[in-house]
Coordinates of C-alpha atoms in Angstrom, one line a residue:
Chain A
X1 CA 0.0 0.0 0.0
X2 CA 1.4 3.5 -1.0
X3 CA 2.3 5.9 1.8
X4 CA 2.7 8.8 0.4
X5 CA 1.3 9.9 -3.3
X6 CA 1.2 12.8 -5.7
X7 CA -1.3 13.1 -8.4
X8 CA -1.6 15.6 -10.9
X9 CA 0.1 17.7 -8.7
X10 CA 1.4 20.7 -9.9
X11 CA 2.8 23.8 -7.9
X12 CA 3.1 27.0 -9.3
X13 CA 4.5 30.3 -7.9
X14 CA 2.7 33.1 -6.6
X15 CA 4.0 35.2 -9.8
X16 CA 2.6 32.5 -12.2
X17 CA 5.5 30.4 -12.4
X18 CA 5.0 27.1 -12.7
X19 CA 7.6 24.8 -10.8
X20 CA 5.9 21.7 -11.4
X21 CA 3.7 20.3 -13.8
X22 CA 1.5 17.1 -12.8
X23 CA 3.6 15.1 -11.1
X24 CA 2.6 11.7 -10.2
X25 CA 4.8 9.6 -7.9
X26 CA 3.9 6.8 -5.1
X27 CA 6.6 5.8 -2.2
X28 CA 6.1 2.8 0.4
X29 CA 6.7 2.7 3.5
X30 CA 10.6 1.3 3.6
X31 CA 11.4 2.1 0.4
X32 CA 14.3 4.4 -0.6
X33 CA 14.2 6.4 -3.7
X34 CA 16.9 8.7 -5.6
X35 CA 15.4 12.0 -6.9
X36 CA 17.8 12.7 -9.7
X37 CA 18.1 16.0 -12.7
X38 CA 19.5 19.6 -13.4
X39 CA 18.9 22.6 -11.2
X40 CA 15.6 23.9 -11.9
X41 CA 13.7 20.7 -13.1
X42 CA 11.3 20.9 -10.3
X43 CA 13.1 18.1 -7.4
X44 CA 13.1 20.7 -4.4
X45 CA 9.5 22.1 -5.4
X46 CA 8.3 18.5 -5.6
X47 CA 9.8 17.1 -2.3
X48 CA 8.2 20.4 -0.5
X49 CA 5.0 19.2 -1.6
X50 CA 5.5 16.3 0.6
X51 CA 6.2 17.8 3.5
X52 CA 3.2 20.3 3.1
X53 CA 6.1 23.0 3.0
X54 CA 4.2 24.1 -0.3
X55 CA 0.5 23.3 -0.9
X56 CA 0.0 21.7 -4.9
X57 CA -1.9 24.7 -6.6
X58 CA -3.3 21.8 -9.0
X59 CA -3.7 18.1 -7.9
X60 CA -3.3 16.2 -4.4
X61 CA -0.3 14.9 -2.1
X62 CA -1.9 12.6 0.5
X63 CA 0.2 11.2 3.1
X64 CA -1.3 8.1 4.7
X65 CA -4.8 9.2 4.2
X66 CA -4.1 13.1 4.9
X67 CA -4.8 15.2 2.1
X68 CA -1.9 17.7 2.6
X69 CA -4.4 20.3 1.8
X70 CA -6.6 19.7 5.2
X71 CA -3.4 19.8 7.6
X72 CA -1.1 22.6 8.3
X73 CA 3.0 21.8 7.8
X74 CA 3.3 21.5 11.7
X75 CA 1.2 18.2 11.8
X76 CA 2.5 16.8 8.7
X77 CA 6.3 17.4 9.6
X78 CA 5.0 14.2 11.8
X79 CA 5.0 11.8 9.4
X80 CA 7.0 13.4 6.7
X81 CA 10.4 15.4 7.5
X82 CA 12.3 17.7 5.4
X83 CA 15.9 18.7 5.3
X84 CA 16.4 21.7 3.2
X85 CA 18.7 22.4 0.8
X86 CA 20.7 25.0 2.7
X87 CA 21.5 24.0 6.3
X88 CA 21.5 28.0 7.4
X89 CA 17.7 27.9 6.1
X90 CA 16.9 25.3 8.5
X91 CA 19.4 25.8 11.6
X92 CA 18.3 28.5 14.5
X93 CA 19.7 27.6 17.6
X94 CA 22.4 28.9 19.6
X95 CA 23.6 25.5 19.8
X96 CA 23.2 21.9 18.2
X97 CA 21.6 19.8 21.3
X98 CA 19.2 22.5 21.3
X99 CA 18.3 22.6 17.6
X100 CA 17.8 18.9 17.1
X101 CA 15.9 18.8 20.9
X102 CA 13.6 21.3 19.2
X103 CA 11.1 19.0 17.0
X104 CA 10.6 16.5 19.7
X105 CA 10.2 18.9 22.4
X106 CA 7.4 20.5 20.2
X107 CA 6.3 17.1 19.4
X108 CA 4.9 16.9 23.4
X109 CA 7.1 14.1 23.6
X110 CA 7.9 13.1 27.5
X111 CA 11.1 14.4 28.9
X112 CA 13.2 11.1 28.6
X113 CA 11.8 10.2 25.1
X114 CA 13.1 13.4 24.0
X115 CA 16.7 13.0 25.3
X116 CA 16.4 9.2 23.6
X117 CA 15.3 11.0 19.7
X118 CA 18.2 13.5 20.3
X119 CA 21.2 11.4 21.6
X120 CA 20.1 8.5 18.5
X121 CA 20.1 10.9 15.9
X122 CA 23.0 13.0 16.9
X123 CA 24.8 9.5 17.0
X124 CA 23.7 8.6 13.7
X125 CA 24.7 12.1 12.2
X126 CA 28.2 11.8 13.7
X127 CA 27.4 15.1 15.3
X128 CA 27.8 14.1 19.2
X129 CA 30.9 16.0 19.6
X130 CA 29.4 19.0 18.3
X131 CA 26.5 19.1 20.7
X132 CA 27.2 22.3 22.9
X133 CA 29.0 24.0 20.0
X134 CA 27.0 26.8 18.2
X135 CA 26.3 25.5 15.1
X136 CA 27.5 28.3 13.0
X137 CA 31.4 27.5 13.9
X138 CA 30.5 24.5 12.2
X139 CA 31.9 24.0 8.7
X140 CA 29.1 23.4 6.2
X141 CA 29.1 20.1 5.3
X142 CA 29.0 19.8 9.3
X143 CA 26.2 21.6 10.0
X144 CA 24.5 19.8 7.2
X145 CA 24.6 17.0 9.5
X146 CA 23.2 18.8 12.4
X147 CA 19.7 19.7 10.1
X148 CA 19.7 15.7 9.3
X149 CA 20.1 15.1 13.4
X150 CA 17.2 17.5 13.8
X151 CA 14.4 15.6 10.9
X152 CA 16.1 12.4 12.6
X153 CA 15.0 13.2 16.0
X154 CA 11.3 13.7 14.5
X155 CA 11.3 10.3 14.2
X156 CA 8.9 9.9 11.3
X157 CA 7.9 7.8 8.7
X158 CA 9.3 9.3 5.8
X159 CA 12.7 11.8 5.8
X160 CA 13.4 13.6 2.8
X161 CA 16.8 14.7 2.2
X162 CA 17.9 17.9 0.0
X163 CA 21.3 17.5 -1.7
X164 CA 23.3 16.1 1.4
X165 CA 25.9 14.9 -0.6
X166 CA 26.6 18.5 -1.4
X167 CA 30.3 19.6 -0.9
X168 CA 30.9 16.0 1.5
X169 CA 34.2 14.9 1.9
X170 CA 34.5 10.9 1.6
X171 CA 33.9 10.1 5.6
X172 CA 30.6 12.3 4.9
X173 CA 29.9 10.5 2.5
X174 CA 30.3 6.9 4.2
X175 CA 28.2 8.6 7.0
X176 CA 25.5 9.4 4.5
X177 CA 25.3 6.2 3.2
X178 CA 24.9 4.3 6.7
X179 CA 22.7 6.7 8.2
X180 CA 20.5 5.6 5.0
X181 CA 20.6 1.9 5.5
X182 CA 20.0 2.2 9.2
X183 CA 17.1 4.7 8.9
X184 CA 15.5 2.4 5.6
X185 CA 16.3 -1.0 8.2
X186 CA 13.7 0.5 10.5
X187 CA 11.3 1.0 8.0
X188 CA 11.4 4.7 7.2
X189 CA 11.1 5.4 3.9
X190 CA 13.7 8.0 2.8
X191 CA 13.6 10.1 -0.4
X192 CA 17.1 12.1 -1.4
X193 CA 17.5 14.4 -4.3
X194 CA 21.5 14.3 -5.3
X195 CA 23.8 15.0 -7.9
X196 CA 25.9 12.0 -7.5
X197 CA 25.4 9.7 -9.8
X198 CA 27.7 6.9 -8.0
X199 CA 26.0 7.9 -4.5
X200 CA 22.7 6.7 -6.1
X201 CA 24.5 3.6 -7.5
X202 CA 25.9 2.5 -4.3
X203 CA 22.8 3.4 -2.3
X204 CA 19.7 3.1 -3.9
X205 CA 17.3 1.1 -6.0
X206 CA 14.5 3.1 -7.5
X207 CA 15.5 6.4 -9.5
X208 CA 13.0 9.0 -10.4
X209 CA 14.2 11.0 -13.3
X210 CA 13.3 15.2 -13.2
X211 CA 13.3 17.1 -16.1
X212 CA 11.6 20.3 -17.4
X213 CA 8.8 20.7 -14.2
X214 CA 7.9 16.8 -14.9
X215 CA 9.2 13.4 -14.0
X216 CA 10.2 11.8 -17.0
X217 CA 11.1 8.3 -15.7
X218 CA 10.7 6.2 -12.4
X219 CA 12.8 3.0 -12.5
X220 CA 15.1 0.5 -11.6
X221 CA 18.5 2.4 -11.0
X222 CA 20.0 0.0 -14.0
X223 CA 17.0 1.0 -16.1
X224 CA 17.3 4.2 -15.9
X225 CA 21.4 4.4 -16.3
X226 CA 21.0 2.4 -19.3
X227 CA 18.4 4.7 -20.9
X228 CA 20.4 7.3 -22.6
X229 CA 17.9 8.6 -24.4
X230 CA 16.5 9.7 -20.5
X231 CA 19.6 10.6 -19.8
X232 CA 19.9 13.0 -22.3
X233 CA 16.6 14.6 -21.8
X234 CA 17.5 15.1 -18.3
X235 CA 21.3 16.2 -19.3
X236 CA 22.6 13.5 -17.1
X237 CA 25.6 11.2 -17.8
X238 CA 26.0 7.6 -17.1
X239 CA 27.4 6.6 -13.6
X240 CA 31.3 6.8 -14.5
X241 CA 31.5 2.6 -14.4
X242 CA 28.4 2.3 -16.7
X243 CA 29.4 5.1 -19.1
X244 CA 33.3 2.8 -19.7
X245 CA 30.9 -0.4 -20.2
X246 CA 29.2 1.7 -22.7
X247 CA 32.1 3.1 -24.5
X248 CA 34.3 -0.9 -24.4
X249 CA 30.7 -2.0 -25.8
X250 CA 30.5 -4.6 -22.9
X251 CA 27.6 -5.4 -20.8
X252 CA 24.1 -3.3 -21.1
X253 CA 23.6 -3.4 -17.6
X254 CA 27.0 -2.5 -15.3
X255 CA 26.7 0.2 -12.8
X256 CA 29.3 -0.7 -10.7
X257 CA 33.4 -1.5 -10.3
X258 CA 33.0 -5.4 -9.1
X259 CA 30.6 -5.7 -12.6
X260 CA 32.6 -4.3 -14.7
X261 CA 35.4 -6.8 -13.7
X262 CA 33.0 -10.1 -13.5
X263 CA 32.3 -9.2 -17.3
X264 CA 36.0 -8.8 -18.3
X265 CA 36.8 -11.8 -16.1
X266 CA 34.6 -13.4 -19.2
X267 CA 36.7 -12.0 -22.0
X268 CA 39.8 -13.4 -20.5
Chain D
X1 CA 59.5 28.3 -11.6
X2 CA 57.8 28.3 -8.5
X3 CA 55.5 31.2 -7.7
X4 CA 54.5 30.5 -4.4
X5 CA 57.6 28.9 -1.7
X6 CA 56.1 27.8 1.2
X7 CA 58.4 26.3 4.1
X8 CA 57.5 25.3 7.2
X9 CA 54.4 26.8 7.9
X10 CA 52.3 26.5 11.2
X11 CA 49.2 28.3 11.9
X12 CA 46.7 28.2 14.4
X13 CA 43.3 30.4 14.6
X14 CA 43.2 33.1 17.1
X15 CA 40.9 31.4 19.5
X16 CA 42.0 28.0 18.8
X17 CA 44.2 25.5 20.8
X18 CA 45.6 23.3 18.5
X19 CA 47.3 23.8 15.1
X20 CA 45.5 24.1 11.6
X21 CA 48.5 23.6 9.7
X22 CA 51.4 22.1 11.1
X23 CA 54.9 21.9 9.3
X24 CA 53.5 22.4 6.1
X25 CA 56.0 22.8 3.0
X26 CA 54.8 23.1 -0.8
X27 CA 56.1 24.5 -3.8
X28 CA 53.8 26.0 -6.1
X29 CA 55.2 26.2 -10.1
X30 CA 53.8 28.9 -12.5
X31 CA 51.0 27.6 -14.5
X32 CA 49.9 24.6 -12.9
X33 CA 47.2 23.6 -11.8
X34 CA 47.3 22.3 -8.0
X35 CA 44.5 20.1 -6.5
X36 CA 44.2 20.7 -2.4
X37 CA 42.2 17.5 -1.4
X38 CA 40.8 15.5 1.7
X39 CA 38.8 15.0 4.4
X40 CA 36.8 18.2 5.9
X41 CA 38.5 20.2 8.7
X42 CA 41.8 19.1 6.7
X43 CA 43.2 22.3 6.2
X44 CA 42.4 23.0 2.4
X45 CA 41.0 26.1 3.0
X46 CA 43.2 27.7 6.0
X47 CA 46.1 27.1 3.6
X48 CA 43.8 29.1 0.9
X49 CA 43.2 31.6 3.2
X50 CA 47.5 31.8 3.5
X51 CA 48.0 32.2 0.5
X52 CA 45.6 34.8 -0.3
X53 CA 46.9 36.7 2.8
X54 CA 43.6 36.5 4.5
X55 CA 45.9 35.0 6.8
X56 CA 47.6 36.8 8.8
X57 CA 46.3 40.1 7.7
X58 CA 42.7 39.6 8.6
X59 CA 42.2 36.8 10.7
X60 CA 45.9 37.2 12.7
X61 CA 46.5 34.3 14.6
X62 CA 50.0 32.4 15.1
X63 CA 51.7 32.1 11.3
X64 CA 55.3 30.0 12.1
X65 CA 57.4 29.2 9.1
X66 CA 57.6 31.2 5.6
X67 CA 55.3 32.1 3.2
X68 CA 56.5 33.8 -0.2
X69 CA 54.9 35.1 -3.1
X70 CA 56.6 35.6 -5.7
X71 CA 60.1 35.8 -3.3
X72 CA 58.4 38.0 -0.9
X73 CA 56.8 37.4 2.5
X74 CA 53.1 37.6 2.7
X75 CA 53.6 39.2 5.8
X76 CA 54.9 42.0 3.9
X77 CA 52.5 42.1 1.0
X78 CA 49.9 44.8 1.4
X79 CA 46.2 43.2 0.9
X80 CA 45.2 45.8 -2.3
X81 CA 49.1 44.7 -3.8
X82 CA 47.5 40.9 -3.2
X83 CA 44.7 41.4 -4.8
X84 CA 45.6 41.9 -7.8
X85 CA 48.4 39.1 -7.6
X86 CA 46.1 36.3 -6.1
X87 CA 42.3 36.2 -6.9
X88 CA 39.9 34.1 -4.9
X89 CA 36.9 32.6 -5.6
X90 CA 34.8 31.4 -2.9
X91 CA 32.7 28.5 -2.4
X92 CA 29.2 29.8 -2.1
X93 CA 28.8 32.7 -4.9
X94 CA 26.1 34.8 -3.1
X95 CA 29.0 35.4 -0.9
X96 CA 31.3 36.6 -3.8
X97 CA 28.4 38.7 -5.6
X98 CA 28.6 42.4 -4.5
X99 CA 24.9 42.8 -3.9
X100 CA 25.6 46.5 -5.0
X101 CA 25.1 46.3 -8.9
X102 CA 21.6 45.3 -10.6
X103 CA 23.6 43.9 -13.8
X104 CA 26.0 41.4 -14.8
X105 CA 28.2 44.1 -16.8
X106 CA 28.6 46.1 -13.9
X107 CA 29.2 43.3 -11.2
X108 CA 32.0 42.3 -13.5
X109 CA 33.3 45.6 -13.5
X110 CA 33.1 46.5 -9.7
X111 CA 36.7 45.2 -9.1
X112 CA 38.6 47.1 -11.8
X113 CA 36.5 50.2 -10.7
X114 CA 37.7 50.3 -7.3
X115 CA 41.2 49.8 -8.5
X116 CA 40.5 53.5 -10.1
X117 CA 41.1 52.3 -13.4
X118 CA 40.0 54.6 -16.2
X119 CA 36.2 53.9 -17.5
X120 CA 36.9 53.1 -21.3
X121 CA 39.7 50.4 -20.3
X122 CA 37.3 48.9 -17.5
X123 CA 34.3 48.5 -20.3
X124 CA 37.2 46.6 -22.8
X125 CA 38.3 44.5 -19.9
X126 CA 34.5 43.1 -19.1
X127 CA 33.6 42.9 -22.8
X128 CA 36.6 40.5 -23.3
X129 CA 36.2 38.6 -20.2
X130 CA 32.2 38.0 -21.2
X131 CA 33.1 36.8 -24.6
X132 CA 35.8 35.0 -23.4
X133 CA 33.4 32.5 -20.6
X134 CA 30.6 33.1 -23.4
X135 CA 28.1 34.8 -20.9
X136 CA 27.2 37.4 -23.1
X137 CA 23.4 36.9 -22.7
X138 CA 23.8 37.3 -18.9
X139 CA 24.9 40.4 -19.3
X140 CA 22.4 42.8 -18.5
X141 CA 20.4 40.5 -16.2
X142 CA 20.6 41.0 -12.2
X143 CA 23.3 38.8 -10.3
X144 CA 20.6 37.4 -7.9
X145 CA 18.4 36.4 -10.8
X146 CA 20.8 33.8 -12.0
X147 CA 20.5 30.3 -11.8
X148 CA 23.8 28.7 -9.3
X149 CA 26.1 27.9 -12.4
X150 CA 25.3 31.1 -13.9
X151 CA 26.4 32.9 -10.7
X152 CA 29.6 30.7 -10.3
X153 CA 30.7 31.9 -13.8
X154 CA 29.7 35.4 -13.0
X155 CA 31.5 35.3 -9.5
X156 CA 34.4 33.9 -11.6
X157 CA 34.5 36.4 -14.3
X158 CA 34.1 39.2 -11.4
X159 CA 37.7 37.7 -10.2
X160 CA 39.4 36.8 -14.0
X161 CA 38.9 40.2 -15.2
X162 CA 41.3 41.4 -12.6
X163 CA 43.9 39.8 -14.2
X164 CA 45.2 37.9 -11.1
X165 CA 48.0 35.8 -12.0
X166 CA 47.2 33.1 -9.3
X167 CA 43.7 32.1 -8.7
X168 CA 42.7 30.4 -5.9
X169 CA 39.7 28.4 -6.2
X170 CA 37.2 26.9 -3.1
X171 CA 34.7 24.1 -4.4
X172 CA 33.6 25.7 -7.3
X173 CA 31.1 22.9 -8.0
X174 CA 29.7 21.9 -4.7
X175 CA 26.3 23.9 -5.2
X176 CA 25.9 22.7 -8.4
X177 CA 24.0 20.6 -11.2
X178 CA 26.2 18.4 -13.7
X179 CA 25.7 21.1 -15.9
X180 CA 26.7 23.8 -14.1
X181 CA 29.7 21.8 -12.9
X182 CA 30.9 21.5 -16.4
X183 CA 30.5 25.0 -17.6
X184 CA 32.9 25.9 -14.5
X185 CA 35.7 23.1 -15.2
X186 CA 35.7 24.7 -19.2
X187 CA 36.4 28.0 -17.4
X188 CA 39.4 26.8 -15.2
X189 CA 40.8 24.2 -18.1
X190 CA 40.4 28.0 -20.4
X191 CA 42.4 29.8 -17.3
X192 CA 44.8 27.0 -17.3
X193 CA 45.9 27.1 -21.1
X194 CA 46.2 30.9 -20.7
X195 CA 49.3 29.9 -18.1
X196 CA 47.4 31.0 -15.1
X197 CA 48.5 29.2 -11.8
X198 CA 45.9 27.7 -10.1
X199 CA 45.2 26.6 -6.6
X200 CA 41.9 24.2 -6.8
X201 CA 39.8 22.8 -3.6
X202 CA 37.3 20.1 -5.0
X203 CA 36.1 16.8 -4.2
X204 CA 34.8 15.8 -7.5
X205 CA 38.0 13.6 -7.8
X206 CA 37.1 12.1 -11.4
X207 CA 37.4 15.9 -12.5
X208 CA 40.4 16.7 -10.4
X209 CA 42.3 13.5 -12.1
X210 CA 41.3 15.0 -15.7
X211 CA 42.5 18.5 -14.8
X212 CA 45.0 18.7 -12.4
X213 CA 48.5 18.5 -12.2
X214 CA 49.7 18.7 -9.1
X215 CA 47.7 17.2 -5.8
X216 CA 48.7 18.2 -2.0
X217 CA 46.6 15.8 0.1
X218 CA 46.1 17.5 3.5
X219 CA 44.9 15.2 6.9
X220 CA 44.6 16.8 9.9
X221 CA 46.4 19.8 9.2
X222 CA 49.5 18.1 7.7
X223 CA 50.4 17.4 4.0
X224 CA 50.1 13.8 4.1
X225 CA 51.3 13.3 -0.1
X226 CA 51.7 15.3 -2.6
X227 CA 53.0 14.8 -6.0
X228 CA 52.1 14.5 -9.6
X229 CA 48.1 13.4 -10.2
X230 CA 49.4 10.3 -11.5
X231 CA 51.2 9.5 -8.3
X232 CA 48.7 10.2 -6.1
X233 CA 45.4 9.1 -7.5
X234 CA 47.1 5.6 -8.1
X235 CA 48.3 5.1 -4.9
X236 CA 45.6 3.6 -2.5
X237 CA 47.2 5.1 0.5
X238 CA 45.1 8.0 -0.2
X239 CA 42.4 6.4 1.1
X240 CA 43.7 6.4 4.2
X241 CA 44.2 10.2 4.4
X242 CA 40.6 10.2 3.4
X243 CA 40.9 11.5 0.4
X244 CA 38.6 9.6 -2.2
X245 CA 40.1 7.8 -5.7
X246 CA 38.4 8.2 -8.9
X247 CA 36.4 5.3 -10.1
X248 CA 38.7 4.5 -12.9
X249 CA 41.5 4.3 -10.7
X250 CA 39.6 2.2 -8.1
X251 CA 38.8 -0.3 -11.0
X252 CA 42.4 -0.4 -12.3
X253 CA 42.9 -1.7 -8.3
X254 CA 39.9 -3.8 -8.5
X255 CA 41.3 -5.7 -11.8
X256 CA 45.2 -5.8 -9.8
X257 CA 43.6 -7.7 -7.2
X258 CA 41.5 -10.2 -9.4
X259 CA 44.5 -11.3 -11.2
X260 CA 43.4 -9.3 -14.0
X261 CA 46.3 -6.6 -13.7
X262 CA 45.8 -3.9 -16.9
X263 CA 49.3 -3.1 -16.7
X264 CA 49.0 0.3 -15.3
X265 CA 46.1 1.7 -13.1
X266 CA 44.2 4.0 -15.3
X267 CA 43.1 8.0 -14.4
X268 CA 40.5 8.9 -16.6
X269 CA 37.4 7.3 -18.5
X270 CA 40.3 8.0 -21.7
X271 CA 42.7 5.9 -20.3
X272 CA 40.3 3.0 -18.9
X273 CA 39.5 2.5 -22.1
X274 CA 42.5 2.5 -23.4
X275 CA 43.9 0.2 -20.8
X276 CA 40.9 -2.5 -21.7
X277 CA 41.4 -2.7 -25.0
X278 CA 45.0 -3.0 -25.0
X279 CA 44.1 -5.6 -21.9
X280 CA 42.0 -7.4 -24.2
X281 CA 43.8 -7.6 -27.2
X282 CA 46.8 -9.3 -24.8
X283 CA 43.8 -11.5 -23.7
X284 CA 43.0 -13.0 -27.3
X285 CA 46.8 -13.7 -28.1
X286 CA 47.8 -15.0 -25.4

C-alpha cells in the first residue's frame, strides 16, 4: 500500500511560475528512492510538496490518508520530515543539542523520550561532539549534519533529504550512506535528491528522473542508467562505471566497479 | 619556476588550541594547476586563506614558518598589492556577488573600478572577459536572478577580469548541477591554457584526475602526499588520508587484485578504455 502519493500535482509560484507540472509519484513505507536532474527541473518544489512546506496549486499529495491540503505543515512534519537544501535555512539555535531537541520537544514528547530521539540521531549524524557547540562554527558540510540530526529526531515515517551529498568529503559520505541503510532497516522510507550519480548507485534502488517541471522516468536504477535517451533529456551522464561499459561495448547493464570486472573476467 | 615557496608553515586560529596547519612545505610552479584534497577540517582552506593573505592580515592568529609570493613574504605584501596578484573565488557565490550592482556588466566591472582604473579600459576589460566565458546573454540581467552555475561563472569572471596571476579556487562545483559543474571546469581548463596558476579545492575527484597536475593531500592539518596526479590518485594510500580515488582508478585496483592486472592503473574514462582494450587484445593472443 502506497504511503505517500502525488497526483496531478502541480505547484506554481505566486508570480505565475510554474515549478511543477503534474507530477505523479507513489513511495512505500521502507522504500528508498533517488530524486535525480538539473537545477531547476522541479526536485526541491516536488519534495516540498511532501512535506506540506508548499500546498500543490493543482492536484493532491496525500500522506497516509491526509490530504496535505486539510493539515497545516506542523502536523505533517509528523510523518513526513524535510531537510532543506541549505542547512542555514533550517538551523536557528544557539547551539546543536538544542536545535535537534527542538522537533521532539514541540512534538509533546515526555522528557526522557526526548533526550532518547536527540542522543540517536546525533549518534547517527556523527554530530555528538558537536552538541554544545553553536552551530555556525561548524563548517558546512558539518552543520548539514546537524539539520539531518534534527528531521532524525522527529522520528517519522518518511525523511526527505535535499542534496546532502553536497560539498561532502568521503567520511561524509560513508556517513550518509549508513545513516541511509539504518534509517530504511527500520522501515522509514527515505527520499534524497543528489547529484551523485555513484552515490545513487551504491545506495539506492528506485531512481526517479526530473526534467523540465515533470518526472520523466521512475525505475530501476540500471533501467534508468542504461536509458540514454532519459539521460539526455535530463542532461545526465552515465554513472562513470556504466558510461566505460558503454564506451568498451561490454555489458548493457553495469553500474558498478565489481561488474565491470565479472564481465571482463569473461573475455579473458 | 615556482611562484609560491612555502616552508615550514604552522598556523593556528586566534581562538583556537591546536594547530591548523602544522609543518606544512609546498612548492607552487607557475601555471599549474594544483588540487588541495581530503577529508573536511583538513586544512584545504586555512592554507587558501594563507595564500591569499587572509591569513595573517585579517584573521591574525600564530603564522610560524615562511610564506613567499613571488620571493616575498606575505607578511609584507599589502592586501590591495594581493589582490591583484592572487584572486579568490569562494565557495558559495552569493557570498562573492557584491549585492551593490543590478547587472552582470557592472558586477564584473566593480573590481577594476575600485582599482580607479579609467572607465573606457574597464568597459574593454568586461567585454573580453564576457566573450571570453561566453556569458554574453547574462549580461544585462541581475546577479541574484541567475541560476547557481550562472552565478559561479559570474562570480568567476568578477575575479578573471582582474587579471590575477594566481587564482585560488574553493569548491567551485559543490552547489551545483552536472551542468553547471561542467560550464565551471571549461572556465578553469580555459584559465589553465592561458598559463594562469591555479590553486583548486574540490572533491569531485574524477574531475580533479582529468584537470589537475599537481595534488597536495592535507589530513589533519599536515600534508600527508603530494605529488604529480598520476602518483597520487594511483596510490591507495590515499584512502587512508581520506581523500577519495576516482572510479577509474579504483577499477584499475579492482582488476590488480583479481589477477586481471591492466598493466598500469588507469586516471580517466580516456585511459580505462585504453587500458581495456590493449588488456583485451593481450587477452586474445595469449
Amino acid at each position: 500500500m502506497s504511503f505517500l502519493t502525488l497526483t496531478n500535482a502541480s505547484f506554481a509560484y505566486p508570480n505565475g511560475y510554474k515549478a511543477v507540472d503534474r507530477v505523479n509519484m507513489s513511495f512505500n513505507k521502507g522504500e528508498s528512492v533517488a530524486i535525480v536532474g538539473q537545477n531547476g527541473a522541479g526536485k526541491t518544489t516536488t519534495v516540498k510538496m511532501m512535506n506540506g512546506l508548499l500546498k500543490p496549486s493543482e492536484g493532491d499529495v496525500v500522506i497516509d490518508g491526509w490530504n496535505t491540503r486539510d493539515y497545516t505543515t506542523a502536523q505533517i512534519s509528523r510523518k513526513v520530515g524535510y531537510v532543506f537544501q541549505n542547512p542555514d535555512d533550517q538551523i536557528f539555535h544557539n547551539d546543536v543539542y538544542s536545535e535537534i531537541e527542538f522537533g521532539p520537544r514541540k512534538l509533546g514528547l515526555p522528557e526522557e523520550q526526548v533526550k532518547a530521539n536527540v542522543m540517536k540521531a546525533a549518534e547517527l549524524a556523527g554530530v555528538v561532539p558537536f552538541l554544545k557547540d553553536n552551530p555556525y562554527n561548524l563548517p558546512y558540510s558539518m552543520r548539514k549534519f546537524v539539520t539531518i540530526a534534527s528531521v532524525i529526531a522527529m522520528d517519522s515515517s518518511v525523511i526527505i533529504l535535499d542534496e546532502p551529498t553536497a560539498g561532502q568529503d568521503l567520511p561524509a559520505m560513508e556517513r550518509l550512506a549508513n545513516l541511509i541503510e539504518t534509517l530504511n532497516q527500520e522501515g522509514k522510507t527515505i527520499i534524497t535528491i543528489t547529484h551523485d550519480m555513484e552515490f545513487v548507485v551504491n545506495n539506492f534502488h528506485r531512481v526517479i528522473v526530473m526534467a523540465n517541471r515533470q518526472v520523466i522516468a521512475d525505475d530501476d536504477k540500471r533501467a534508468i542508467f542504461w536509458n540514454l535517451d532519459v539521460l539526455e533529456r535530463a542532461m545526465l551522464k552515465q554513472p562513470h562505471i556504466s558510461r566505460l561499459g558503454y564506451s568498451l561495448g561490454i555489458g548493457h547493464n553495469i553500474l558498478a566497479i565489481p561488474e565491470l570486472a565479472d564481465e571482463l573476467a569473461k573475455h579473458k | 619556476m615556482s611562484i609560491i615557496t612555502i616552508k615550514n608553515l604552522s598556523y593556528q586560529y586566534p581562538i583556537s588550541e591546536s594547530d591548523a596547519l602544522k609543518d606544512v612545505s609546498v612548492t607552487i610552479e607557475r601555471g599549474k594547476l594544483y588540487a588541495l584534497v581530503g577529508a573536511n577540517g583538513g586544512g584545504k582552506t586555512t592554507l587558501c586563506n594563507v595564500i591569499r593573505g587572509f591569513i595573517p592580515h585579517f584573521y591574525k592568529g600564530d603564522l610560524r614558518g615562511e610564506v613567499l609570493i613571488e620571493g616575498k613574504d606575505i607578511r609584507e605584501w599589502g592586501m590591495g598589492e594581493l589582490s591583484q596578484k592572487v584572486g579568490y573565488v569562494f565557495q558559495n557565490p552569493f557570498t562573492q556577488i557584491s549585492g551593490v550592482k543590478d547587472n552582470v556588466f557592472e558586477e564584473i566591472a566593480f573590481g577594476l573600478e575600485n582599482l580607479g582604473m579609467e572607465p573606457g579600459l574597464i568597459r574593454e576589460k568586461v567585454d573580453q572577459v564576457i566573450r571570453m566565458l561566453e556569458i554574453d546573454y547574462l549580461r544585462d540581467k541581475n546577479p541574484f536572478e541567475l541560476s547557481g552555475g550562472q552565478k559561479q561563472r559570474v562570480a568567476l569572471a568578477s575575479i578573471i577580469v582582474m587579471e590575477p596571476d594566481v587564482l585560488v579556487i574553493d569548491e567551485p562545483t559543490s552547489q551545483l548541477d552536472p551542468k553547471g559543474t561542467e560550464e565551471v571546469f571549461k572556465i578553469i581548463e580555459l584559465m589553465k591554457n592561458k598559463g594562469k596558476t591555479i590553486i583548486l579545492v574540490e572533491h569531485k575527484i574524477e574531475l580533479i584526475a582529468e584537470y589537475a597536475d599537481y595534488i597536495i593531500l592535507l589530513n589533519e592539518g599536515e600534508v600527508a602526499m603530494q605529488g604529480s596526479t598520476r602518483e597520487i590518485l594511483t596510490d591507495e594510500r590515499a584512502l587512508t588520508f581520506g581523500a577519495a580515488l576516482p572510479q577509474y582508478s579504483l577499477f584499475g585496483m579492482e582488476m590488480r587484485r583479481r589477477g586481471m592486472d591492466l598493466g598500469s592503473i588507469p586516471l580517466t574514462e580516456k585511459e580505462a578504455i585504453e587500458a581495456v582494450k590493449t588488456w583485451m587484445k593481450k587477452g586474445v593472443n595469449a
